[in-house]
PDB file of C-alpha atoms in Angstrom:
ATOM      1  CA  MET A   7     195.233 -39.172-112.005  1.00  0.00           C
ATOM      2  CA  ASP A   8     192.661 -37.038-110.537  1.00  0.00           C
ATOM      3  CA  HIS A   9     189.087 -36.890-109.563  1.00  0.00           C
ATOM      4  CA  ALA A  10     186.760 -38.388-112.186  1.00  0.00           C
ATOM      5  CA  ASP A  11     184.906 -35.318-112.708  1.00  0.00           C
ATOM      6  CA  VAL A  12     188.095 -33.419-113.333  1.00  0.00           C
ATOM      7  CA  LEU A  13     189.225 -35.957-115.896  1.00  0.00           C
ATOM      8  CA  THR A  14     185.916 -35.809-117.567  1.00  0.00           C
ATOM      9  CA  ALA A  15     186.061 -32.102-117.924  1.00  0.00           C
ATOM     10  CA  LYS A  16     189.506 -32.502-119.377  1.00  0.00           C
ATOM     11  CA  ASP A  17     188.627 -35.103-121.800  1.00  0.00           C
ATOM     12  CA  ASP A  18     185.576 -32.884-122.924  1.00  0.00           C
ATOM     13  CA  ASN A  19     187.977 -29.827-123.438  1.00  0.00           C
ATOM     14  CA  LEU A  20     190.401 -31.861-125.320  1.00  0.00           C
ATOM     15  CA  GLY A  21     187.621 -33.282-127.462  1.00  0.00           C
ATOM     16  CA  GLN A  22     186.208 -29.868-128.172  1.00  0.00           C
ATOM     17  CA  LEU A  23     189.772 -28.845-129.385  1.00  0.00           C
ATOM     18  CA  GLY A  24     190.111 -31.852-131.600  1.00  0.00           C
ATOM     19  CA  ALA A  25     193.190 -32.717-129.585  1.00  0.00           C
ATOM     20  CA  THR A  26     194.439 -36.188-129.789  1.00  0.00           C
ATOM     21  CA  PRO A  27     197.455 -37.671-127.862  1.00  0.00           C
ATOM     22  CA  THR A  28     200.687 -38.497-129.519  1.00  0.00           C
ATOM     23  CA  CYS A  29     201.504 -41.009-126.921  1.00  0.00           C
ATOM     24  CA  ARG A  30     199.800 -43.549-124.775  1.00  0.00           C
ATOM     25  CA  ARG A  31     197.448 -41.708-122.417  1.00  0.00           C
ATOM     26  CA  THR A  32     196.169 -43.650-119.405  1.00  0.00           C
ATOM     27  CA  VAL A  33     193.471 -41.947-117.180  1.00  0.00           C
ATOM     28  CA  VAL A  34     193.303 -43.041-113.544  1.00  0.00           C
ATOM     29  CA  PRO A  35     190.355 -41.643-111.843  1.00  0.00           C
ATOM     30  CA  THR A  36     191.141 -41.341-108.054  1.00  0.00           C
ATOM     31  CA  ASP A  37     191.301 -39.176-105.067  1.00  0.00           C
ATOM     32  CA  LEU A  38     194.939 -38.455-104.415  1.00  0.00           C
ATOM     33  CA  ALA A  39     194.060 -37.928-100.805  1.00  0.00           C
ATOM     34  CA  ALA A  40     193.389 -41.619-100.565  1.00  0.00           C
ATOM     35  CA  ARG A  41     195.429 -44.639-101.487  1.00  0.00           C
ATOM     36  CA  TRP A  42     195.868 -44.770-105.310  1.00  0.00           C
ATOM     37  CA  ASP A  43     198.911 -46.889-105.792  1.00  0.00           C
ATOM     38  CA  ASN A  44     196.977 -50.240-106.536  1.00  0.00           C
ATOM     39  CA  LEU A  45     194.841 -48.223-109.186  1.00  0.00           C
ATOM     40  CA  LEU A  46     198.040 -46.915-110.854  1.00  0.00           C
ATOM     41  CA  ARG A  47     199.525 -50.427-110.900  1.00  0.00           C
ATOM     42  CA  ASP A  48     196.194 -51.820-112.424  1.00  0.00           C
ATOM     43  CA  ALA A  49     196.399 -49.151-115.073  1.00  0.00           C
ATOM     44  CA  GLY A  50     199.864 -50.502-116.165  1.00  0.00           C
ATOM     45  CA  HIS A  51     202.298 -48.361-114.202  1.00  0.00           C
ATOM     46  CA  ASP A  52     205.581 -50.393-113.827  1.00  0.00           C
ATOM     47  CA  PRO A  53     207.691 -49.245-110.897  1.00  0.00           C
ATOM     48  CA  ALA A  54     210.717 -50.656-112.533  1.00  0.00           C
ATOM     49  CA  VAL A  55     210.646 -48.035-115.261  1.00  0.00           C
ATOM     50  CA  ARG A  56     211.834 -44.594-114.628  1.00  0.00           C
ATOM     51  CA  THR A  57     208.950 -42.184-113.889  1.00  0.00           C
ATOM     52  CA  MET A  58     208.420 -38.366-114.078  1.00  0.00           C
ATOM     53  CA  TRP A  59     205.915 -37.268-111.413  1.00  0.00           C
ATOM     54  CA  LEU A  60     204.412 -33.863-111.689  1.00  0.00           C
ATOM     55  CA  ALA A  61     202.180 -32.445-108.976  1.00  0.00           C
ATOM     56  CA  GLU A  62     201.356 -29.133-110.631  1.00  0.00           C
ATOM     57  CA  GLY A  63     198.645 -26.989-109.070  1.00  0.00           C
ATOM     58  CA  LEU A  64     197.819 -29.758-106.750  1.00  0.00           C
ATOM     59  CA  CYS A  65     199.543 -29.602-103.273  1.00  0.00           C
ATOM     60  CA  TYR A  66     197.547 -26.596-102.069  1.00  0.00           C
ATOM     61  CA  TYR A  67     194.259 -28.498-102.424  1.00  0.00           C
ATOM     62  CA  LEU A  68     195.707 -31.289-100.101  1.00  0.00           C
ATOM     63  CA  THR A  69     196.524 -31.382 -96.417  1.00  0.00           C
ATOM     64  CA  THR A  70     200.159 -31.762 -95.145  1.00  0.00           C
ATOM     65  CA  ASP A  71     199.594 -35.324 -94.405  1.00  0.00           C
ATOM     66  CA  HIS A  72     198.254 -36.137 -97.977  1.00  0.00           C
ATOM     67  CA  VAL A  73     201.118 -34.372 -99.607  1.00  0.00           C
ATOM     68  CA  THR A  74     203.649 -36.327 -97.436  1.00  0.00           C
ATOM     69  CA  ALA A  75     201.878 -39.555 -98.217  1.00  0.00           C
ATOM     70  CA  LEU A  76     201.574 -38.637-101.987  1.00  0.00           C
ATOM     71  CA  ALA A  77     205.398 -37.933-102.309  1.00  0.00           C
ATOM     72  CA  HIS A  78     206.164 -40.924-100.379  1.00  0.00           C
ATOM     73  CA  GLN A  79     204.011 -43.299-102.458  1.00  0.00           C
ATOM     74  CA  ALA A  80     205.445 -41.861-105.617  1.00  0.00           C
ATOM     75  CA  ALA A  81     208.904 -42.616-104.304  1.00  0.00           C
ATOM     76  CA  VAL A  82     208.011 -46.301-103.330  1.00  0.00           C
ATOM     77  CA  LEU A  83     206.673 -46.592-106.885  1.00  0.00           C
ATOM     78  CA  SER A  84     209.925 -45.152-108.476  1.00  0.00           C
ATOM     79  CA  THR A  85     213.070 -46.733-109.529  1.00  0.00           C
ATOM     80  CA  PRO A  86     216.415 -44.835-109.538  1.00  0.00           C
ATOM     81  CA  GLY A  87     216.688 -42.028-111.992  1.00  0.00           C
ATOM     82  CA  SER A  88     212.828 -41.056-111.495  1.00  0.00           C
ATOM     83  CA  LEU A  89     211.973 -37.496-110.985  1.00  0.00           C
ATOM     84  CA  PHE A  90     209.498 -35.908-108.746  1.00  0.00           C
ATOM     85  CA  ALA A  91     208.409 -32.245-109.342  1.00  0.00           C
ATOM     86  CA  ALA A  92     205.965 -30.085-107.582  1.00  0.00           C
ATOM     87  CA  ASP A  93     204.747 -26.430-107.023  1.00  0.00           C
ATOM     88  CA  ASN A  94     203.674 -25.114-103.706  1.00  0.00           C
ATOM     89  CA  PHE A  95     203.011 -21.981-101.899  1.00  0.00           C
ATOM     90  CA  GLY A  96     205.011 -20.674 -99.063  1.00  0.00           C
ATOM     91  CA  ALA A  97     203.513 -20.619 -95.593  1.00  0.00           C
ATOM     92  CA  GLY A  98     203.246 -16.848 -95.652  1.00  0.00           C
ATOM     93  CA  LEU A  99     200.089 -17.228 -97.826  1.00  0.00           C
ATOM     94  CA  LEU A 100     198.155 -18.461 -94.910  1.00  0.00           C
ATOM     95  CA  ARG A 101     198.953 -15.341 -92.965  1.00  0.00           C
ATOM     96  CA  LEU A 102     197.618 -12.927 -95.559  1.00  0.00           C
ATOM     97  CA  PRO A 103     194.649 -11.062 -94.492  1.00  0.00           C
ATOM     98  CA  ALA A 104     192.794 -11.937 -97.835  1.00  0.00           C
ATOM     99  CA  MET A 105     192.971 -15.794 -96.546  1.00  0.00           C
ATOM    100  CA  ALA A 106     191.089 -15.084 -93.500  1.00  0.00           C
ATOM    101  CA  ASP A 107     187.779 -16.223 -94.935  1.00  0.00           C
ATOM    102  CA  THR A 108     189.150 -19.182 -96.414  1.00  0.00           C
ATOM    103  CA  LEU A 109     190.930 -20.285 -93.327  1.00  0.00           C
ATOM    104  CA  HIS A 110     187.591 -19.724 -91.261  1.00  0.00           C
ATOM    105  CA  TRP A 111     185.751 -21.894 -93.742  1.00  0.00           C
ATOM    106  CA  TYR A 112     188.276 -24.855 -93.324  1.00  0.00           C
ATOM    107  CA  ALA A 113     188.166 -24.386 -89.525  1.00  0.00           C
ATOM    108  CA  ASP A 114     184.236 -24.160 -89.455  1.00  0.00           C
ATOM    109  CA  ASN A 115     184.105 -27.372 -91.541  1.00  0.00           C
ATOM    110  CA  GLY A 116     186.662 -29.299 -89.303  1.00  0.00           C
ATOM    111  CA  ARG A 117     189.408 -29.430 -92.000  1.00  0.00           C
ATOM    112  CA  PRO A 118     192.957 -28.587 -91.675  1.00  0.00           C
ATOM    113  CA  PRO A 119     194.178 -25.557 -93.850  1.00  0.00           C
ATOM    114  CA  PRO A 120     195.494 -25.882 -97.373  1.00  0.00           C
ATOM    115  CA  PHE A 121     199.179 -27.154 -97.780  1.00  0.00           C
ATOM    116  CA  CYS A 122     201.738 -24.490 -97.682  1.00  0.00           C
ATOM    117  CA  THR A 123     205.347 -24.894 -96.524  1.00  0.00           C
ATOM    118  CA  ASP A 124     208.639 -22.873 -96.824  1.00  0.00           C
ATOM    119  CA  GLU A 125     210.527 -26.301 -96.667  1.00  0.00           C
ATOM    120  CA  PRO A 126     209.419 -28.349 -99.751  1.00  0.00           C
ATOM    121  CA  ALA A 127     212.971 -30.013-100.206  1.00  0.00           C
ATOM    122  CA  ASP A 128     212.763 -31.280 -96.695  1.00  0.00           C
ATOM    123  CA  LEU A 129     209.342 -32.736 -97.422  1.00  0.00           C
ATOM    124  CA  CYS A 130     210.812 -34.571-100.614  1.00  0.00           C
ATOM    125  CA  THR A 131     213.896 -35.957 -98.631  1.00  0.00           C
ATOM    126  CA  ALA A 132     211.675 -37.150 -95.731  1.00  0.00           C
ATOM    127  CA  ALA A 133     209.482 -38.902 -98.462  1.00  0.00           C
ATOM    128  CA  GLY A 134     212.493 -40.841 -99.935  1.00  0.00           C
ATOM    129  CA  TRP A 135     213.498 -38.497-102.644  1.00  0.00           C
ATOM    130  CA  HIS A 136     217.079 -37.313-103.014  1.00  0.00           C
ATOM    131  CA  SER A 137     218.933 -34.253-104.264  1.00  0.00           C
ATOM    132  CA  ALA A 138     215.914 -32.005-103.929  1.00  0.00           C
ATOM    133  CA  THR A 139     216.402 -28.605-105.582  1.00  0.00           C
ATOM    134  CA  LEU A 140     214.294 -25.390-105.366  1.00  0.00           C
ATOM    135  CA  ALA A 141     213.579 -22.550-107.961  1.00  0.00           C
ATOM    136  CA  TYR A 142     211.228 -19.751-107.912  1.00  0.00           C
ATOM    137  CA  PRO A 143     208.881 -18.577-110.792  1.00  0.00           C
ATOM    138  CA  GLY A 144     210.601 -15.833-112.519  1.00  0.00           C
ATOM    139  CA  ALA A 145     214.120 -16.999-111.644  1.00  0.00           C
ATOM    140  CA  GLY A 146     216.474 -17.139-114.421  1.00  0.00           C
ATOM    141  CA  GLU A 147     217.018 -20.866-114.239  1.00  0.00           C
ATOM    142  CA  VAL A 148     213.404 -21.779-114.740  1.00  0.00           C
ATOM    143  CA  ASP A 149     212.086 -18.746-116.805  1.00  0.00           C
ATOM    144  CA  HIS A 150     213.237 -20.100-120.343  1.00  0.00           C
ATOM    145  CA  ARG A 151     212.433 -16.651-121.833  1.00  0.00           C
ATOM    146  CA  ARG A 152     208.693 -17.231-121.152  1.00  0.00           C
ATOM    147  CA  LEU A 153     208.070 -14.155-119.031  1.00  0.00           C
ATOM    148  CA  ARG A 154     208.372 -11.018-120.999  1.00  0.00           C
ATOM    149  CA  THR A 155     208.757  -8.817-117.859  1.00  0.00           C
ATOM    150  CA  GLY A 156     209.309 -11.456-115.245  1.00  0.00           C
ATOM    151  CA  PRO A 157     208.627 -10.456-111.611  1.00  0.00           C
ATOM    152  CA  ALA A 158     211.455  -9.985-109.215  1.00  0.00           C
ATOM    153  CA  VAL A 159     212.073 -13.003-107.309  1.00  0.00           C
ATOM    154  CA  VAL A 160     210.309 -12.646-103.987  1.00  0.00           C
ATOM    155  CA  GLN A 161     212.837 -12.952-101.135  1.00  0.00           C
ATOM    156  CA  ASP A 162     210.309 -13.455 -98.307  1.00  0.00           C
ATOM    157  CA  SER A 163     207.937 -16.320 -98.130  1.00  0.00           C
ATOM    158  CA  THR A 164     204.886 -14.302 -97.861  1.00  0.00           C
ATOM    159  CA  MET A 165     204.037 -14.580-101.536  1.00  0.00           C
ATOM    160  CA  ARG A 166     206.622 -17.100-102.564  1.00  0.00           C
ATOM    161  CA  THR A 167     205.787 -19.934-104.819  1.00  0.00           C
ATOM    162  CA  TYR A 168     208.286 -22.829-104.655  1.00  0.00           C
ATOM    163  CA  LEU A 169     209.189 -25.063-107.561  1.00  0.00           C
ATOM    164  CA  VAL A 170     210.713 -28.272-106.239  1.00  0.00           C
ATOM    165  CA  ALA A 171     212.323 -30.974-108.074  1.00  0.00           C
ATOM    166  CA  ALA A 172     213.965 -34.226-106.666  1.00  0.00           C
ATOM    167  CA  ARG A 173     215.419 -37.571-107.981  1.00  0.00           C
ATOM    168  CA  ARG A 174     215.203 -41.078-106.849  1.00  0.00           C
TER     169      ARG A 174
END
């Protein structure tokens, strides 16, 4: 699920690489800031089947209300045993001097700032998910030996990225 133009670009890139799916791939063009549950059901999603939801690189582009609605709607469409995972920036990002121009653009265009939170587990719980856990990029439990010289885990939220996972 994503904007139609983003999905088209992804399909073009996959085609140029000669990549072919090894599973059933269903593309659902939608605006994730709007209602998308009926489109997903129409595409064949069965809420009775366990689902893994992944909101990777997405939340920052939505508002707090949209992220909350997305997590809630995913919970409604999920049976016990389903998983929800997302990454998001800590709220300190919005206080960085380098973000000033971006935040002015949002304000000048009547838009709320991008979604950032230091409480992503609470957001998941409020949306109907349970057993939310947090991890941080570079931390041992999520590194899986991919980072050759992993960064130290940032202890203050200014530059923290949260990885949150929750169960239904």
